[in-house]
Amino acid sequence: MSTFHLQIVTPDGGFFDGEAEKLIVRAIDGNVCILPRHSPYVSALGTGEACVVINGQRRRAACAGGMLAVTKENVRLVATTFEWAEDIDTGRAQRAKERAENVLQKATEKAEIDRAQAKLKRALTRLSVTAP
């Protein structure tokens, strides 16, 4: 099967650097699927599930924020957060979800509501990625 070079980078450093067959990630305007020989493309990333196919194996991840750049030679995903499903602490994600929901019930200021909604979306993404 045909592949492309994929680099996934987070603020903590290099996350993945190797060959991939497919990348599906949430851009700010919806999901995008990158396959070998994809046209050049640049987009900001939203928050959602990412899927990477490596050696025929599908790996799920939670991805939030950043940029995706596709060139002829390389696909580079620079994410604010990127976590493989098996590395996500579901208990922690559940607690984050509950805290964000509590803040949303009491919040009155727009900035506070926006922050809580973003935290809730990240927690829900983590939980959905870990679900079978």
Coordinates of N, CA, C and O in Angstrom, one line a residue:
M1 N 0.8 -1.2 0.0 CA 0.0 0.0 0.0 C 0.9 1.2 0.0 O 1.9 1.3 0.6
S2 N 0.4 2.3 -0.7 CA 1.2 3.5 -0.8 C 1.1 4.3 0.6 O 0.1 4.2 1.3
T3 N 2.2 5.0 0.9 CA 2.2 5.7 2.1 C 2.7 7.2 1.9 O 3.2 7.5 0.8
F4 N 2.7 8.0 2.9 CA 3.3 9.3 2.9 C 4.0 9.5 4.3 O 3.7 8.8 5.2
H5 N 4.9 10.5 4.3 CA 5.7 10.8 5.5 C 4.8 11.7 6.4 O 4.4 12.7 5.9
L6 N 4.6 11.2 7.6 CA 3.7 12.0 8.6 C 4.6 12.4 9.8 O 5.2 11.5 10.4
Q7 N 4.5 13.6 10.1 CA 5.1 14.1 11.4 C 4.0 14.7 12.2 O 3.2 15.5 11.8
I8 N 3.9 14.2 13.5 CA 3.0 14.8 14.4 C 3.8 15.4 15.5 O 4.7 14.7 16.1
V9 N 3.6 16.7 15.8 CA 4.4 17.4 16.8 C 3.5 18.1 17.7 O 2.4 18.6 17.3
T10 N 3.8 18.1 19.0 CA 3.1 18.8 20.0 C 4.0 19.8 20.8 O 5.3 19.7 20.5
P11 N 3.5 20.6 21.7 CA 4.5 21.5 22.4 C 5.5 20.7 23.2 O 6.6 21.2 23.5
D12 N 5.2 19.4 23.5 CA 6.1 18.6 24.3 C 7.2 18.0 23.4 O 8.2 17.4 23.9
G13 N 7.1 18.2 22.1 CA 8.1 17.7 21.1 C 7.6 16.8 20.1 O 6.4 16.7 19.9
G14 N 8.4 16.0 19.4 CA 8.0 15.1 18.4 C 7.1 14.0 19.0 O 7.5 13.4 20.1
F15 N 6.0 13.7 18.4 CA 5.1 12.7 18.9 C 5.1 11.5 18.0 O 5.1 10.4 18.5
F16 N 5.2 11.7 16.7 CA 5.2 10.6 15.7 C 6.0 11.1 14.5 O 5.8 12.2 14.0
D17 N 6.8 10.2 13.9 CA 7.6 10.6 12.7 C 7.8 9.3 11.9 O 8.6 8.5 12.3
G18 N 7.0 9.1 10.9 CA 7.1 7.9 10.1 C 6.1 7.8 9.0 O 5.5 8.8 8.6
E19 N 6.0 6.7 8.4 CA 5.1 6.5 7.2 C 3.7 6.1 7.7 O 3.5 5.4 8.6
A20 N 2.7 6.7 7.0 CA 1.3 6.5 7.3 C 0.6 6.2 5.9 O 1.0 6.7 4.9
E21 N -0.5 5.6 6.0 CA -1.3 5.3 4.8 C -2.5 6.3 4.7 O -3.0 6.5 3.6
K22 N -3.0 6.7 5.9 CA -4.1 7.6 5.9 C -4.1 8.4 7.2 O -3.7 8.0 8.2
L23 N -4.6 9.7 7.1 CA -4.8 10.5 8.3 C -6.2 11.2 8.1 O -6.5 11.8 7.1
I24 N -7.0 11.0 9.2 CA -8.3 11.7 9.2 C -8.2 12.6 10.5 O -7.9 12.1 11.6
V25 N -8.5 13.9 10.3 CA -8.4 14.8 11.4 C -9.4 15.9 11.3 O -9.9 16.2 10.2
R26 N -9.8 16.5 12.4 CA -10.8 17.5 12.4 C -10.2 18.9 12.1 O -9.4 19.4 12.9
A27 N -10.5 19.5 11.0 CA -10.0 20.8 10.7 C -11.1 21.8 11.3 O -12.2 21.3 11.7
I28 N -10.9 23.1 11.2 CA -11.9 24.0 11.8 C -13.2 24.0 11.0 O -14.2 24.4 11.6
D29 N -13.2 23.5 9.8 CA -14.4 23.5 9.0 C -14.9 22.1 8.7 O -15.7 21.9 7.8
G30 N -14.4 21.1 9.5 CA -14.9 19.7 9.3 C -13.7 18.8 9.1 O -12.6 19.2 9.1
N31 N -14.1 17.5 9.0 CA -13.0 16.5 8.9 C -12.4 16.5 7.6 O -13.0 16.8 6.6
V32 N -11.1 16.2 7.6 CA -10.3 16.1 6.3 C -9.6 14.8 6.3 O -9.1 14.3 7.4
C33 N -9.5 14.1 5.2 CA -8.8 12.9 5.0 C -7.6 13.1 4.1 O -7.8 13.5 3.0
I34 N -6.4 12.7 4.6 CA -5.2 12.9 3.8 C -4.8 11.5 3.4 O -4.6 10.6 4.2
L35 N -4.6 11.3 2.1 CA -4.1 10.0 1.5 C -2.8 10.3 0.8 O -2.5 11.5 0.5
P36 N -2.0 9.3 0.4 CA -0.8 9.5 -0.4 C -1.1 10.3 -1.6 O -2.2 10.2 -2.2
R37 N -0.2 11.2 -2.0 CA -0.3 12.1 -3.2 C -1.4 13.1 -3.1 O -2.0 13.5 -4.1
H38 N -1.7 13.5 -1.8 CA -2.8 14.5 -1.6 C -2.2 15.9 -2.1 O -1.1 16.1 -2.1
S39 N -3.1 16.7 -2.6 CA -2.8 18.0 -3.0 C -2.3 18.8 -1.9 O -2.6 18.6 -0.7
P40 N -1.4 19.8 -2.1 CA -0.9 20.7 -1.0 C -2.2 21.3 -0.3 O -3.2 21.7 -0.9
Y41 N -2.0 21.4 1.0 CA -3.2 21.8 1.8 C -2.7 22.4 3.1 O -1.7 21.8 3.7
V42 N -3.3 23.4 3.6 CA -3.0 24.0 5.0 C -4.3 24.3 5.6 O -5.2 24.9 5.0
S43 N -4.5 24.0 6.9 CA -5.7 24.3 7.6 C -5.4 24.4 9.1 O -4.5 23.7 9.6
A44 N -6.2 25.2 9.8 CA -6.1 25.2 11.3 C -6.9 23.9 11.7 O -7.9 23.5 11.1
L45 N -6.6 23.4 12.9 CA -7.2 22.2 13.4 C -8.3 22.6 14.5 O -8.0 23.6 15.2
G46 N -9.3 21.9 14.5 CA -10.3 22.0 15.5 C -10.1 21.0 16.6 O -9.0 20.5 16.8
T47 N -11.1 20.6 17.4 CA -11.0 19.6 18.4 C -11.8 18.4 18.0 O -13.0 18.6 17.7
G48 N -11.2 17.3 18.0 CA -12.0 16.1 17.6 C -11.1 14.8 17.5 O -9.9 14.9 17.8
E49 N -11.7 13.8 17.0 CA -11.0 12.5 16.9 C -10.1 12.5 15.7 O -10.5 13.1 14.6
A50 N -8.9 12.0 15.8 CA -8.0 11.8 14.7 C -7.8 10.3 14.5 O -7.9 9.6 15.5
C51 N -7.6 9.9 13.3 CA -7.4 8.5 13.0 C -6.2 8.5 12.1 O -6.1 9.2 11.1
V52 N -5.2 7.6 12.4 CA -4.0 7.4 11.6 C -3.9 5.9 11.3 O -4.0 5.1 12.2
V53 N -3.7 5.6 10.0 CA -3.5 4.2 9.6 C -2.0 4.0 9.3 O -1.5 4.7 8.5
I54 N -1.4 3.1 10.1 CA 0.0 2.9 10.1 C 0.2 1.3 9.9 O -0.4 0.6 10.8
N55 N 0.8 0.9 8.9 CA 1.0 -0.5 8.6 C -0.3 -1.3 8.7 O -0.4 -2.4 9.2
G56 N -1.3 -0.7 8.1 CA -2.6 -1.4 8.0 C -3.4 -1.3 9.3 O -4.6 -1.8 9.4
Q57 N -2.9 -0.8 10.4 CA -3.5 -0.7 11.7 C -4.1 0.7 11.9 O -3.3 1.7 11.8
R58 N -5.3 0.8 12.3 CA -6.0 2.0 12.6 C -5.8 2.4 14.0 O -6.0 1.6 14.9
R59 N -5.2 3.6 14.3 CA -5.0 4.2 15.6 C -5.8 5.4 15.8 O -5.8 6.3 15.0
R60 N -6.6 5.4 16.9 CA -7.4 6.6 17.2 C -6.7 7.5 18.2 O -5.9 7.0 19.0
A61 N -7.0 8.8 18.1 CA -6.4 9.8 19.0 C -7.3 10.9 19.2 O -8.2 11.2 18.4
A62 N -7.1 11.6 20.3 CA -7.8 12.9 20.6 C -6.8 14.0 20.2 O -5.7 14.0 20.5
C63 N -7.3 14.9 19.4 CA -6.5 16.0 18.9 C -7.3 17.3 19.1 O -8.5 17.4 18.8
A64 N -6.5 18.3 19.6 CA -7.2 19.6 19.8 C -6.2 20.8 19.4 O -5.1 20.9 19.9
G65 N -6.7 21.6 18.5 CA -6.0 22.8 18.1 C -4.7 22.5 17.3 O -4.2 21.4 17.4
G66 N -4.3 23.5 16.6 CA -3.0 23.4 15.9 C -3.2 23.7 14.4 O -4.1 24.3 14.0
M67 N -2.2 23.2 13.7 CA -2.2 23.3 12.2 C -1.9 22.0 11.5 O -1.1 21.2 12.0
L68 N -2.4 21.9 10.3 CA -2.1 20.8 9.4 C -1.5 21.4 8.1 O -2.1 22.2 7.5
A69 N -0.4 20.9 7.7 CA 0.2 21.3 6.4 C 0.6 20.1 5.6 O 1.3 19.2 6.1
V70 N 0.1 20.1 4.4 CA 0.4 19.0 3.5 C 1.2 19.5 2.3 O 0.8 20.5 1.6
T71 N 2.4 19.0 2.1 CA 3.2 19.4 0.9 C 3.5 18.1 0.1 O 3.1 17.0 0.5
K72 N 4.2 18.3 -1.0 CA 4.5 17.1 -1.9 C 5.3 16.1 -1.1 O 5.2 14.9 -1.3
E73 N 6.2 16.6 -0.2 CA 7.1 15.7 0.5 C 6.7 15.2 1.8 O 7.2 14.2 2.3
N74 N 5.7 15.9 2.5 CA 5.5 15.7 3.9 C 4.1 16.1 4.3 O 3.5 17.0 3.7
V75 N 3.6 15.4 5.3 CA 2.4 15.9 6.0 C 2.8 16.2 7.5 O 3.4 15.3 8.1
R76 N 2.6 17.4 7.9 CA 3.0 17.8 9.2 C 1.7 18.3 10.0 O 1.1 19.2 9.6
L77 N 1.5 17.6 11.1 CA 0.4 18.0 12.0 C 1.0 18.6 13.3 O 1.8 17.9 14.0
V78 N 0.8 19.8 13.5 CA 1.3 20.5 14.7 C 0.1 20.8 15.6 O -0.7 21.6 15.3
A79 N 0.0 19.9 16.7 CA -1.2 20.0 17.5 C -0.9 20.6 18.9 O 0.1 20.3 19.4
T80 N -1.9 21.3 19.4 CA -1.8 21.7 20.8 C -1.8 20.5 21.7 O -1.0 20.5 22.6
T81 N -2.7 19.6 21.5 CA -2.7 18.3 22.2 C -3.0 17.2 21.2 O -3.8 17.4 20.3
F82 N -2.3 16.1 21.4 CA -2.5 14.9 20.6 C -2.3 13.7 21.5 O -1.2 13.6 22.0
E83 N -3.3 12.9 21.7 CA -3.1 11.7 22.6 C -3.7 10.5 22.0 O -4.9 10.5 21.6
W84 N -2.9 9.4 21.9 CA -3.4 8.1 21.4 C -4.5 7.6 22.4 O -4.4 7.9 23.6
A85 N -5.5 7.0 21.9 CA -6.6 6.5 22.7 C -6.1 5.7 23.9 O -6.6 5.9 25.1
E86 N -5.1 4.8 23.7 CA -4.7 4.0 24.8 C -3.9 4.7 25.9 O -3.7 4.2 27.0
D87 N -3.5 6.0 25.6 CA -2.8 6.8 26.6 C -3.7 7.7 27.4 O -3.3 8.4 28.3
I88 N -5.0 7.7 27.1 CA -5.9 8.7 27.7 C -6.4 8.1 29.0 O -6.8 6.9 29.1
D89 N -6.3 8.9 30.1 CA -6.9 8.5 31.4 C -8.4 8.8 31.4 O -8.7 10.0 31.6
T90 N -9.2 7.8 31.3 CA -10.6 8.1 31.2 C -11.2 8.6 32.5 O -12.2 9.5 32.4
G91 N -10.7 8.2 33.6 CA -11.2 8.8 34.9 C -10.9 10.3 34.9 O -11.8 11.1 35.3
R92 N -9.7 10.7 34.5 CA -9.4 12.1 34.5 C -10.3 12.9 33.5 O -10.7 14.0 33.8
A93 N -10.5 12.3 32.3 CA -11.3 12.9 31.3 C -12.8 13.1 31.9 O -13.4 14.1 31.6
Q94 N -13.3 12.1 32.6 CA -14.6 12.1 33.1 C -14.7 13.2 34.2 O -15.7 14.0 34.2
R95 N -13.7 13.3 35.0 CA -13.7 14.4 36.0 C -13.6 15.8 35.4 O -14.3 16.7 35.8
A96 N -12.9 15.9 34.3 CA -12.8 17.2 33.6 C -14.1 17.6 33.0 O -14.5 18.7 33.0
K97 N -14.8 16.6 32.4 CA -16.1 16.8 31.9 C -17.1 17.3 32.9 O -17.8 18.3 32.7
E98 N -17.1 16.6 34.1 CA -18.0 17.0 35.2 C -17.7 18.4 35.7 O -18.6 19.3 35.9
R99 N -16.4 18.8 35.8 CA -16.0 20.1 36.2 C -16.5 21.2 35.2 O -17.0 22.2 35.6
A100 N -16.3 20.9 34.0 CA -16.7 21.9 32.9 C -18.2 22.0 32.9 O -18.7 23.2 32.8
E101 N -19.0 20.9 33.1 CA -20.4 21.0 33.1 C -20.9 21.9 34.3 O -21.8 22.7 34.2
N102 N -20.2 21.7 35.5 CA -20.5 22.5 36.7 C -20.3 23.9 36.5 O -21.1 24.8 36.9
V103 N -19.1 24.3 35.8 CA -18.8 25.7 35.6 C -19.9 26.3 34.6 O -20.4 27.4 34.8
L104 N -20.3 25.5 33.6 CA -21.3 26.0 32.6 C -22.6 26.3 33.3 O -23.3 27.2 32.9
Q105 N -23.0 25.5 34.3 CA -24.2 25.7 35.0 C -24.3 27.0 35.8 O -25.3 27.7 35.9
K106 N -23.1 27.5 36.2 CA -23.0 28.7 37.1 C -22.4 29.9 36.4 O -22.6 31.0 36.9
A107 N -21.8 29.7 35.2 CA -21.1 30.8 34.6 C -22.0 31.9 34.1 O -23.1 31.6 33.6
T108 N -21.6 33.1 34.2 CA -22.3 34.2 33.6 C -21.6 35.1 32.6 O -22.1 35.7 31.8
E109 N -20.2 35.0 32.7 CA -19.4 35.8 31.8 C -19.1 35.0 30.6 O -18.8 33.8 30.6
K110 N -19.1 35.7 29.4 CA -18.8 35.0 28.2 C -17.5 34.3 28.1 O -17.4 33.2 27.7
A111 N -16.4 35.0 28.6 CA -15.1 34.4 28.6 C -15.1 33.1 29.5 O -14.5 32.1 29.0
E112 N -15.7 33.1 30.6 CA -15.8 31.9 31.4 C -16.6 30.8 30.7 O -16.2 29.6 30.8
I113 N -17.7 31.1 30.1 CA -18.5 30.2 29.3 C -17.7 29.6 28.2 O -17.7 28.4 28.0
D114 N -17.0 30.4 27.5 CA -16.1 29.9 26.3 C -15.1 29.0 26.8 O -14.8 27.9 26.2
R115 N -14.4 29.3 27.9 CA -13.3 28.4 28.4 C -13.9 27.1 28.9 O -13.4 26.0 28.6
A116 N -15.1 27.1 29.5 CA -15.7 25.9 30.0 C -16.2 25.0 28.8 O -16.1 23.8 28.9
Q117 N -16.7 25.7 27.8 CA -17.2 24.9 26.6 C -16.0 24.2 25.9 O -16.1 23.1 25.5
A118 N -14.8 24.9 25.8 CA -13.7 24.3 25.2 C -13.2 23.1 26.0 O -12.8 22.1 25.5
K119 N -13.1 23.3 27.4 CA -12.7 22.2 28.2 C -13.7 21.0 28.1 O -13.2 19.9 28.1
L120 N -15.0 21.3 28.0 CA -16.0 20.2 27.9 C -15.8 19.5 26.6 O -15.8 18.3 26.5
K121 N -15.5 20.2 25.5 CA -15.3 19.6 24.2 C -14.1 18.7 24.2 O -14.1 17.6 23.7
R122 N -13.0 19.2 24.8 CA -11.8 18.3 24.9 C -12.1 17.1 25.7 O -11.6 16.0 25.3
A123 N -12.8 17.2 26.8 CA -13.1 16.0 27.6 C -14.0 15.1 26.9 O -13.7 13.8 26.9
L124 N -15.0 15.6 26.2 CA -15.9 14.7 25.5 C -15.1 14.0 24.3 O -15.4 12.8 24.0
T125 N -14.2 14.7 23.7 CA -13.4 14.1 22.6 C -12.6 12.9 23.2 O -12.5 11.8 22.6
R126 N -11.9 13.2 24.3 CA -11.1 12.1 25.0 C -11.9 10.9 25.3 O -11.5 9.8 25.1
L127 N -13.1 11.2 25.9 CA -14.0 10.0 26.2 C -14.5 9.3 25.0 O -14.6 8.0 25.0
S128 N -14.8 10.0 23.9 CA -15.3 9.3 22.7 C -14.3 8.5 22.0 O -14.5 7.4 21.5
V129 N -13.0 9.0 22.1 CA -11.9 8.3 21.5 C -11.6 6.9 22.2 O -11.2 6.0 21.6
T130 N -11.8 6.9 23.5 CA -11.5 5.7 24.3 C -12.7 4.7 24.3 O -12.5 3.6 24.7
A131 N -13.9 5.2 23.8 CA -15.0 4.3 23.8 C -14.8 3.2 22.7 O -14.2 3.5 21.6
P132 N -15.3 2.0 22.9 CA -15.1 0.9 21.9 C -15.8 1.2 20.6 O -16.7 1.9 20.4

